[in-house]
Coordinates of C-alpha atoms and ligand atoms in Angstrom, one line a residue:
M195 CA -43.7 -27.3 -40.2
E196 CA -44.1 -31.0 -40.5
K197 CA -40.9 -33.0 -40.1
Y198 CA -40.6 -36.8 -40.7
N199 CA -38.5 -39.0 -38.6
F200 CA -35.1 -38.7 -40.4
D201 CA -34.4 -42.5 -39.8
E202 CA -37.5 -43.5 -41.4
I203 CA -36.6 -41.5 -44.4
V204 CA -33.3 -42.9 -44.5
T205 CA -34.5 -46.6 -44.1
H206 CA -37.0 -46.0 -47.1
L207 CA -34.0 -44.8 -49.2
K208 CA -32.1 -47.9 -48.3
T209 CA -34.9 -50.4 -48.7
T210 CA -36.2 -49.1 -52.0
G211 CA -32.5 -49.1 -53.8
Y212 CA -31.6 -45.3 -53.5
V213 CA -28.9 -45.9 -51.4
Y214 CA -26.5 -48.6 -50.3
Q215 CA -24.2 -48.8 -47.4
G216 CA -20.7 -48.6 -49.1
S217 CA -18.8 -51.7 -48.9
E218 CA -21.5 -53.3 -47.1
I219 CA -20.3 -57.0 -47.2
Y220 CA -16.8 -55.8 -45.6
G221 CA -18.9 -54.4 -43.0
G222 CA -19.1 -50.9 -44.6
L223 CA -16.6 -48.1 -44.5
S224 CA -17.8 -45.3 -42.3
N225 CA -19.8 -42.7 -43.8
S226 CA -19.3 -44.1 -47.4
W227 CA -22.5 -44.6 -49.5
D228 CA -23.3 -46.0 -52.8
F229 CA -26.1 -44.9 -55.0
G230 CA -28.3 -47.6 -56.0
I231 CA -30.7 -48.7 -58.9
L232 CA -32.7 -45.8 -58.4
G233 CA -30.3 -43.3 -56.5
S234 CA -28.0 -43.4 -59.5
F235 CA -30.8 -42.2 -61.9
L236 CA -31.8 -39.5 -59.3
K237 CA -28.3 -38.4 -59.1
K238 CA -28.1 -38.3 -62.8
N239 CA -31.3 -36.7 -63.5
I240 CA -30.3 -33.8 -60.8
K241 CA -27.0 -33.3 -62.7
D242 CA -28.4 -33.4 -66.3
L243 CA -30.9 -30.8 -65.0
W244 CA -28.3 -28.4 -63.6
W245 CA -26.3 -28.8 -66.6
R246 CA -29.2 -27.8 -68.8
E247 CA -30.4 -25.1 -66.7
F248 CA -27.0 -23.3 -65.8
I249 CA -24.7 -24.1 -69.1
E250 CA -27.0 -25.3 -72.0
R251 CA -30.1 -22.9 -71.4
S252 CA -27.7 -20.0 -70.1
P253 CA -26.7 -17.3 -72.9
Y254 CA -23.5 -16.7 -70.6
N255 CA -22.0 -20.0 -69.5
V256 CA -20.0 -22.9 -70.9
G257 CA -19.0 -26.0 -69.4
I258 CA -15.6 -27.9 -68.7
D259 CA -14.4 -31.1 -66.8
S260 CA -11.3 -30.7 -65.4
A261 CA -8.9 -33.2 -63.6
I262 CA -9.3 -34.1 -60.0
M263 CA -5.5 -34.3 -59.5
M264 CA -3.8 -30.9 -59.9
N265 CA -0.3 -29.4 -59.6
T266 CA 0.2 -28.7 -56.1
K267 CA 1.1 -25.0 -56.9
T268 CA -2.9 -24.8 -57.5
W269 CA -3.4 -25.4 -53.4
E270 CA -0.4 -23.0 -52.7
A271 CA -2.1 -20.2 -54.9
S272 CA -6.0 -20.9 -53.7
G273 CA -5.0 -21.0 -50.1
H274 CA -6.3 -24.6 -49.3
L275 CA -2.5 -25.8 -48.3
K276 CA -2.4 -23.4 -45.8
G277 CA -5.7 -22.4 -44.7
F278 CA -8.3 -25.2 -45.4
A279 CA -8.2 -26.4 -42.1
D280 CA -11.2 -27.2 -39.6
A281 CA -10.4 -26.3 -36.0
M282 CA -10.4 -29.7 -34.2
V283 CA -10.3 -30.7 -30.4
D284 CA -9.7 -34.0 -28.8
C285 CA -11.5 -35.7 -25.9
K286 CA -8.5 -36.6 -23.7
E287 CA -10.7 -39.2 -21.7
C288 CA -12.5 -41.1 -24.5
K289 CA -9.9 -40.0 -27.5
G290 CA -13.2 -38.7 -29.3
R291 CA -12.3 -36.0 -32.2
F292 CA -14.6 -33.1 -32.6
R293 CA -14.7 -29.9 -35.0
A294 CA -14.7 -27.4 -32.5
D295 CA -17.1 -25.0 -33.5
Q296 CA -19.6 -27.9 -33.9
L297 CA -19.2 -29.0 -30.2
I298 CA -19.7 -25.4 -29.0
E299 CA -22.5 -24.7 -31.2
N300 CA -24.3 -27.9 -30.3
A301 CA -23.7 -27.5 -26.6
T302 CA -24.3 -23.8 -26.3
G303 CA -26.4 -22.7 -29.2
L304 CA -23.6 -20.2 -29.6
S305 CA -22.0 -19.5 -33.2
A306 CA -18.0 -20.1 -33.0
E307 CA -17.9 -18.9 -37.0
G308 CA -14.8 -17.1 -37.7
K309 CA -13.4 -17.6 -34.1
S310 CA -10.0 -18.0 -33.5
F311 CA -8.5 -21.2 -31.8
E312 CA -7.7 -19.0 -28.5
E313 CA -11.4 -17.8 -28.7
M314 CA -12.8 -21.2 -29.2
D315 CA -11.0 -22.9 -26.2
K316 CA -12.4 -20.2 -24.1
M317 CA -15.8 -20.7 -25.3
I318 CA -15.2 -24.5 -24.4
E319 CA -13.9 -23.2 -21.1
D320 CA -16.6 -20.7 -20.0
N321 CA -19.4 -22.9 -21.0
H322 CA -18.1 -26.0 -19.3
V323 CA -18.8 -27.9 -22.7
V324 CA -18.8 -31.5 -22.2
C325 CA -17.8 -34.5 -24.6
P326 CA -20.8 -35.8 -26.4
T327 CA -19.5 -39.2 -26.3
C328 CA -18.4 -39.9 -22.8
G329 CA -19.8 -36.5 -21.0
K330 CA -16.3 -35.4 -19.5
H331 CA -14.9 -32.0 -19.8
N332 CA -11.2 -32.9 -20.7
F333 CA -10.4 -31.3 -24.1
T334 CA -7.0 -30.6 -25.9
G335 CA -6.7 -27.1 -27.2
A336 CA -8.2 -26.4 -30.6
R337 CA -5.7 -27.0 -33.4
A338 CA -5.9 -27.0 -37.3
F339 CA -6.4 -30.2 -39.4
N340 CA -6.4 -30.3 -43.1
L341 CA -9.0 -31.5 -44.9
M342 CA -7.4 -32.4 -48.3
F343 CA -6.5 -36.0 -49.0
K344 CA -3.0 -36.5 -49.7
T345 CA -1.5 -39.3 -52.0
Y346 CA 1.4 -39.7 -54.4
I347 CA 2.0 -39.6 -58.2
G348 CA 4.4 -42.1 -59.8
T349 CA 6.4 -44.7 -57.9
L350 CA 8.4 -42.9 -55.4
E351 CA 6.5 -41.9 -52.5
D352 CA 8.6 -38.5 -51.4
A353 CA 7.9 -34.8 -50.8
K354 CA 8.0 -33.9 -54.6
S355 CA 5.6 -36.6 -55.8
V356 CA 2.7 -35.5 -53.4
V357 CA -0.7 -34.3 -54.9
Y358 CA -3.9 -33.7 -53.5
L359 CA -7.4 -35.0 -54.2
R360 CA -9.1 -31.7 -55.0
P361 CA -11.3 -30.6 -52.4
E362 CA -13.6 -28.4 -54.6
T363 CA -13.8 -28.3 -58.4
A364 CA -13.7 -24.4 -58.7
Q365 CA -9.8 -24.4 -59.0
G366 CA -9.8 -26.5 -62.0
I367 CA -12.0 -23.7 -63.4
F368 CA -9.8 -20.8 -62.5
V369 CA -6.8 -22.4 -64.0
N370 CA -8.2 -22.9 -67.2
F371 CA -9.7 -19.2 -67.4
N372 CA -7.4 -18.2 -70.4
N373 CA -8.1 -21.4 -72.1
V374 CA -11.8 -21.0 -72.0
A375 CA -11.7 -17.0 -72.8
R376 CA -9.5 -18.1 -75.9
T377 CA -11.6 -21.1 -77.0
S378 CA -15.1 -19.8 -76.4
R379 CA -14.9 -16.5 -77.8
K380 CA -17.1 -15.6 -74.8
K381 CA -17.0 -12.1 -73.8
I382 CA -17.3 -10.6 -70.1
P383 CA -19.6 -11.5 -68.4
F384 CA -19.4 -15.3 -68.8
G385 CA -19.3 -18.4 -66.7
I386 CA -17.5 -21.6 -66.6
G387 CA -19.4 -24.4 -64.7
Q388 CA -18.4 -27.9 -64.0
I389 CA -19.7 -30.9 -62.3
G390 CA -17.3 -33.5 -60.6
K391 CA -16.2 -35.2 -57.5
S392 CA -14.4 -33.6 -54.6
F393 CA -12.9 -34.9 -51.7
R394 CA -12.6 -33.7 -47.9
N395 CA -11.2 -35.4 -45.1
E396 CA -14.1 -34.3 -42.9
I397 CA -13.5 -34.8 -39.0
T398 CA -17.3 -34.9 -38.4
P399 CA -19.1 -36.5 -41.2
G400 CA -22.6 -37.7 -40.9
N401 CA -26.2 -37.4 -40.9
F402 CA -26.2 -39.9 -43.7
I403 CA -25.1 -38.4 -47.1
F404 CA -25.4 -34.8 -45.8
R405 CA -21.6 -34.5 -45.1
V406 CA -19.6 -37.1 -46.8
R407 CA -15.8 -37.5 -47.5
E408 CA -16.4 -38.0 -51.0
F409 CA -19.0 -36.0 -53.0
E410 CA -19.9 -34.3 -56.1
Q411 CA -20.3 -30.7 -56.7
M412 CA -22.0 -28.4 -59.3
E413 CA -20.0 -25.2 -59.3
L414 CA -20.3 -22.4 -61.6
E415 CA -17.5 -19.3 -61.7
F416 CA -19.4 -16.6 -63.3
F417 CA -17.0 -13.8 -64.3
C418 CA -17.8 -10.1 -64.7
K419 CA -16.7 -6.9 -64.6
P420 CA -15.5 -5.2 -61.3
G421 CA -18.4 -3.0 -60.1
T422 CA -21.1 -4.9 -61.6
D423 CA -20.3 -8.1 -59.3
L424 CA -22.8 -7.2 -56.6
D425 CA -25.8 -7.1 -59.1
W426 CA -24.6 -10.7 -60.7
Y427 CA -24.4 -12.0 -57.1
K428 CA -27.9 -11.0 -56.4
Y429 CA -28.9 -12.3 -60.1
W430 CA -27.4 -15.8 -59.1
V431 CA -28.8 -16.1 -55.7
D432 CA -32.3 -15.6 -57.3
Y433 CA -31.2 -18.2 -60.0
C434 CA -30.6 -20.9 -57.9
Y435 CA -33.3 -20.4 -55.3
N436 CA -35.7 -20.4 -58.3
F437 CA -34.2 -23.5 -59.5
V438 CA -34.8 -24.9 -56.1
K439 CA -38.3 -23.7 -55.9
K440 CA -39.0 -24.8 -59.7
L441 CA -38.1 -28.4 -58.3
G442 CA -41.4 -28.1 -55.9
I443 CA -39.5 -27.7 -52.5
N444 CA -41.8 -26.6 -49.7
E445 CA -40.8 -22.8 -49.4
E446 CA -41.6 -23.0 -45.7
K447 CA -38.6 -25.1 -45.3
L448 CA -36.5 -22.8 -47.4
R449 CA -34.4 -19.7 -46.7
I450 CA -31.7 -17.5 -48.1
R451 CA -29.5 -16.8 -45.2
P452 CA -27.0 -13.7 -46.1
H453 CA -23.7 -14.4 -43.9
D454 CA -23.0 -11.4 -41.5
P455 CA -19.7 -9.7 -42.1
E456 CA -17.8 -11.3 -39.6
E457 CA -18.6 -14.9 -41.1
L458 CA -17.4 -13.5 -44.6
A459 CA -13.9 -14.7 -46.1
F460 CA -11.9 -11.7 -46.0
Y461 CA -11.9 -11.4 -50.1
S462 CA -15.7 -12.2 -50.5
K463 CA -17.9 -8.9 -50.7
G464 CA -21.3 -11.1 -50.0
T465 CA -22.3 -14.5 -49.2
S466 CA -25.6 -16.1 -49.0
D467 CA -26.7 -20.0 -48.4
I468 CA -29.7 -21.2 -49.5
E469 CA -30.8 -23.4 -46.4
Y470 CA -33.4 -26.1 -45.9
A471 CA -34.9 -27.5 -43.0
F472 CA -33.7 -31.0 -42.8
P473 CA -35.1 -33.5 -40.2
F474 CA -32.2 -33.6 -38.3
T475 CA -31.2 -30.1 -37.9
D476 CA -33.0 -26.4 -38.0
W477 CA -31.4 -25.3 -41.0
G478 CA -28.5 -26.9 -43.1
E479 CA -26.8 -25.3 -46.0
V480 CA -27.5 -26.7 -49.3
W481 CA -26.0 -23.9 -51.6
G482 CA -23.5 -21.4 -51.2
I483 CA -23.5 -18.5 -53.4
A484 CA -20.5 -16.2 -52.9
D485 CA -19.0 -13.0 -54.5
R486 CA -15.2 -13.8 -54.5
T487 CA -14.1 -10.4 -56.0
D488 CA -10.7 -11.1 -58.0
Y489 CA -9.4 -13.4 -55.4
D490 CA -9.0 -16.5 -57.4
L491 CA -7.8 -15.1 -60.7
G492 CA -5.3 -12.6 -58.6
R493 CA -3.8 -15.4 -56.6
H494 CA -3.4 -17.7 -59.6
S495 CA -1.9 -14.9 -61.7
E496 CA 0.7 -14.2 -58.8
V497 CA 1.7 -17.9 -58.2
S498 CA 1.7 -19.2 -61.7
G499 CA 3.4 -15.8 -63.3
K500 CA 0.8 -15.7 -66.0
E501 CA -1.4 -13.1 -66.7
L502 CA -5.1 -14.0 -66.1
N503 CA -6.6 -10.6 -67.4
Y504 CA -9.4 -9.7 -69.5
L505 CA -9.1 -7.3 -72.2
D506 CA -12.5 -5.4 -72.8
P507 CA -12.7 -5.5 -76.7
E508 CA -14.7 -2.3 -76.5
T509 CA -13.1 -0.2 -74.3
N510 CA -9.6 -1.6 -74.1
E511 CA -9.4 -1.7 -70.6
K512 CA -7.4 -4.5 -69.0
Y513 CA -8.6 -5.9 -65.4
I514 CA -8.9 -9.1 -63.7
P515 CA -12.7 -10.2 -63.8
Y516 CA -14.7 -10.5 -60.4
C517 CA -16.4 -13.7 -60.0
V518 CA -19.5 -14.9 -58.5
E519 CA -19.6 -18.7 -57.3
P520 CA -22.8 -20.5 -56.8
S521 CA -21.7 -24.2 -55.4
V522 CA -23.9 -26.9 -54.5
G523 CA -23.1 -30.4 -53.5
V524 CA -25.0 -33.2 -55.5
E525 CA -25.7 -35.3 -52.5
R526 CA -26.9 -32.4 -50.5
L527 CA -29.2 -31.4 -53.1
F528 CA -30.2 -35.2 -53.5
L529 CA -31.2 -35.4 -49.7
M530 CA -33.0 -32.2 -49.7
I531 CA -35.1 -33.5 -52.6
C532 CA -35.7 -36.9 -51.1
C533 CA -36.8 -35.6 -47.5
D534 CA -38.9 -33.0 -49.1
A535 CA -40.6 -35.5 -51.3
Y536 CA -41.2 -38.1 -48.6
E537 CA -44.7 -38.6 -47.7
K538 CA -46.5 -41.3 -45.5
Q539 CA -50.3 -40.8 -46.4
K540 CA -53.4 -42.1 -44.5
L541 CA -56.0 -43.5 -47.0
E542 CA -59.4 -44.7 -46.6
G543 CA -59.9 -47.1 -43.8
D544 CA -56.7 -48.5 -42.4
D545 CA -55.2 -48.1 -45.6
E546 CA -51.6 -46.1 -46.2
R547 CA -49.2 -45.4 -48.6
V548 CA -45.8 -43.8 -48.7
V549 CA -45.2 -41.5 -51.5
M550 CA -42.2 -39.8 -52.8
H551 CA -43.5 -36.5 -54.7
L552 CA -40.4 -36.2 -56.9
H553 CA -40.6 -33.4 -59.4
P554 CA -41.3 -35.7 -62.5
A555 CA -38.1 -33.9 -64.5
I556 CA -35.9 -35.8 -62.2
A557 CA -38.0 -38.7 -61.1
P558 CA -36.0 -42.0 -61.7
V559 CA -38.8 -43.9 -63.3
K560 CA -41.1 -41.9 -65.4
A561 CA -43.7 -44.2 -66.2
C562 CA -44.4 -47.9 -65.4
I563 CA -46.5 -50.0 -67.7
L564 CA -48.8 -52.4 -66.0
P565 CA -50.8 -55.1 -68.0
L566 CA -54.2 -55.7 -65.9
S567 CA -53.6 -59.4 -67.0
K568 CA -50.7 -61.3 -68.0
K569 CA -52.8 -62.3 -71.1
L570 CA -52.2 -58.5 -72.0
G571 CA -48.6 -58.9 -72.1
E572 CA -48.0 -58.5 -75.9
G573 CA -50.2 -55.0 -76.3
A574 CA -48.4 -53.9 -73.0
Q575 CA -45.1 -54.6 -73.9
K576 CA -45.5 -52.6 -77.3
V577 CA -46.6 -49.4 -75.3
F578 CA -43.5 -50.1 -72.7
E579 CA -41.1 -50.4 -76.1
D580 CA -42.4 -47.3 -77.7
L581 CA -42.2 -45.2 -74.4
S582 CA -38.6 -46.4 -73.5
K583 CA -37.4 -44.8 -76.7
E584 CA -38.0 -41.4 -75.0
F585 CA -37.8 -41.8 -71.2
H586 CA -36.8 -44.6 -68.5
C587 CA -39.9 -46.7 -67.9
E588 CA -40.6 -50.0 -66.2
Y589 CA -42.8 -52.9 -66.9
D590 CA -44.3 -54.6 -64.0
E591 CA -46.8 -57.5 -64.1
A592 CA -46.2 -58.9 -60.9
G593 CA -48.9 -58.8 -58.0
S594 CA -52.2 -57.0 -57.6
I595 CA -53.0 -53.8 -59.4
G596 CA -53.2 -51.9 -56.3
K597 CA -49.8 -53.5 -54.8
R598 CA -48.3 -52.3 -58.1
Y599 CA -49.6 -48.8 -57.7
R600 CA -48.1 -48.6 -54.2
R601 CA -44.6 -49.8 -55.4
N602 CA -44.5 -47.1 -57.5
D603 CA -45.8 -44.4 -55.3
A604 CA -43.1 -45.3 -53.1
I605 CA -40.2 -45.1 -55.4
G606 CA -42.0 -41.5 -56.8
T607 CA -43.0 -42.8 -60.5
P608 CA -45.2 -40.1 -61.7
F609 CA -47.6 -42.3 -63.7
C610 CA -48.6 -45.8 -64.0
I611 CA -50.0 -47.0 -66.9
T612 CA -52.5 -49.6 -67.1
Y613 CA -53.3 -51.5 -70.2
D614 CA -56.6 -53.4 -69.7
F615 CA -58.9 -55.7 -71.9
D616 CA -60.5 -52.5 -73.3
S617 CA -57.1 -51.3 -74.5
E618 CA -57.0 -54.3 -77.3
N619 CA -60.0 -52.2 -78.8
D620 CA -60.2 -48.6 -78.0
N621 CA -56.3 -48.1 -78.2
S622 CA -56.0 -46.3 -75.3
V623 CA -54.8 -46.9 -71.7
T624 CA -55.5 -45.7 -68.2
V625 CA -53.1 -43.3 -67.0
R626 CA -52.8 -43.0 -63.0
H627 CA -51.4 -39.8 -61.3
R628 CA -49.4 -40.6 -58.4
D629 CA -49.9 -37.6 -56.3
T630 CA -53.7 -37.2 -56.8
M631 CA -54.2 -40.9 -57.7
E632 CA -56.8 -39.6 -60.3
Q633 CA -56.9 -41.7 -63.2
E634 CA -57.8 -41.1 -66.9
R635 CA -58.0 -42.5 -70.3
V636 CA -55.5 -41.6 -72.9
E637 CA -55.0 -42.6 -76.3
I638 CA -51.9 -44.9 -77.0
A639 CA -50.8 -42.9 -80.1
K640 CA -50.8 -39.4 -77.7
L641 CA -49.3 -40.9 -74.7
K642 CA -45.8 -40.1 -75.6
D643 CA -46.5 -36.1 -76.1
Y644 CA -48.8 -36.3 -73.0
I645 CA -46.1 -37.5 -70.8
K646 CA -43.6 -35.4 -72.2
E647 CA -45.7 -32.2 -71.5
R648 CA -46.1 -33.3 -67.9
I649 CA -42.4 -34.1 -66.8
A650 CA -40.7 -30.9 -68.4
F651 CA -39.0 -28.7 -65.9
Ligands
ATP223 P1 -20.1 -26.8 -44.7 O1 -20.1 -25.4 -43.7 O2 -21.6 -27.6 -44.8 O3 -18.9 -27.7 -44.2 P2 -19.1 -25.4 -46.8 O4 -19.5 -24.0 -46.5 O5 -17.6 -25.7 -46.3 O6 -19.9 -26.4 -46.2 P3 -18.7 -25.1 -49.6 O7 -17.1 -25.3 -49.6 O8 -18.9 -23.6 -49.8 O9 -19.1 -25.9 -48.3 O10 -18.9 -25.9 -50.6 C1 -20.2 -25.8 -51.6 C2 -21.1 -26.9 -51.5 O11 -20.8 -27.9 -51.6 C3 -21.8 -26.7 -50.1 O12 -23.0 -25.9 -49.9 C4 -22.5 -28.2 -49.8 O13 -23.8 -28.3 -50.8 C5 -21.5 -29.1 -50.8 N1 -20.4 -29.7 -49.6 C6 -19.5 -29.2 -49.0 N2 -18.9 -30.3 -48.2 C7 -19.6 -31.2 -48.4 C8 -19.5 -32.5 -47.9 N3 -18.6 -32.8 -46.8 N4 -20.4 -33.1 -48.1 C9 -21.5 -33.1 -49.1 N5 -21.7 -32.0 -49.7 C10 -20.6 -31.1 -49.2

């Protein structure tokens, strides 16, 4: 399995305009990133594709867009106020702070998932785990660190005005279950999806945009009749995996990892992660799919005192639906897509090129129009204007044609369209394909459909 150096990929994404360091002119803010002129397009295209495949094209699902700040009772009901905490240890020597499970795993290769604080302390002791920063073995005991960002609403900073930035979008869906059931006229099984920002005060963010404190999630909560949940769970695992596969991700670097029973949350009947072999680790979670039973609706029903039931119109049965949740981070998908797309190719002689083999459906620029000479600007501009009505295109007349091809390969533009002197007479252009570098002559009148066909998902 070929893996590129991660730093090389990160540098490429920074220098081409995919991702910028956040607040850079002030020295940055640790682990904060801005999406640049290409990255903002790629991110938008990923989200649009998810929305189309999971909401618009699905006979079952609808979408919402709920608020980031929610009534604090939400987090009491969901368990986040009490339980959304990582076990953290501090190094008493250098004051470094680490997630206990990661510290143990990195030092020993042993999994600490699901272990109690005492068990983790013992693992650190028994294996004589040392601090990755200063090399000493002198840690505090493991203790809980709540990952939710806290702020205040209104003018008074007191306990009553505390609100949290949501750590996941899912709860905005659960609290709207009755609203959607009433206004959509959907019958079970149906799903509610949304895309939005989530915030987690991660103890150890890092690996570029893999783990950040501010990120976007695309989550679907799929409600079904109890007893049918495991079939739907399998359905959504397959659906998500096929989505990733269709994006062209190398299957050798993909796997579905079902959680062991001891890893499962107490309410979950099954959870699987779609993982990718990122350059900085063996396997990293990209997408989590969980059968969450009736836990969430049940808890919100209990805490709010409002019934969150479903009355089956055919059988008159009343029940709390079970829920299957496929949840994915936009930045994680983005990173997987970029790591997988990146290739440095040796060409003839000493020549080489960097290519981003992005699926054309999500490539930021679909086509770049290149007049062979500046004298051909008028005709080439017409092609650009016409194609721009349908897709995001660029126009580039600076530098040799070879350099212009390389620039576009490096940012993942699937088609370069050269307008040459013959174009003036035969009303055709040369289309060069990014991956194969093959060229073919296409009539200008047929160009739009030609591209449309080839960028479809
Ligand atoms: P991890 O074990 O990596 O912390 P998690 O199991 O806590 O992830 P979930 O709560 O299941 O993650 O979140 C669902 C998805 O949201 C993840 O699969 C991932 O794609 C994304 N995600 C979660 N936390 C972050 C983060 N800090 N930065 C970027 N994406 C994230």
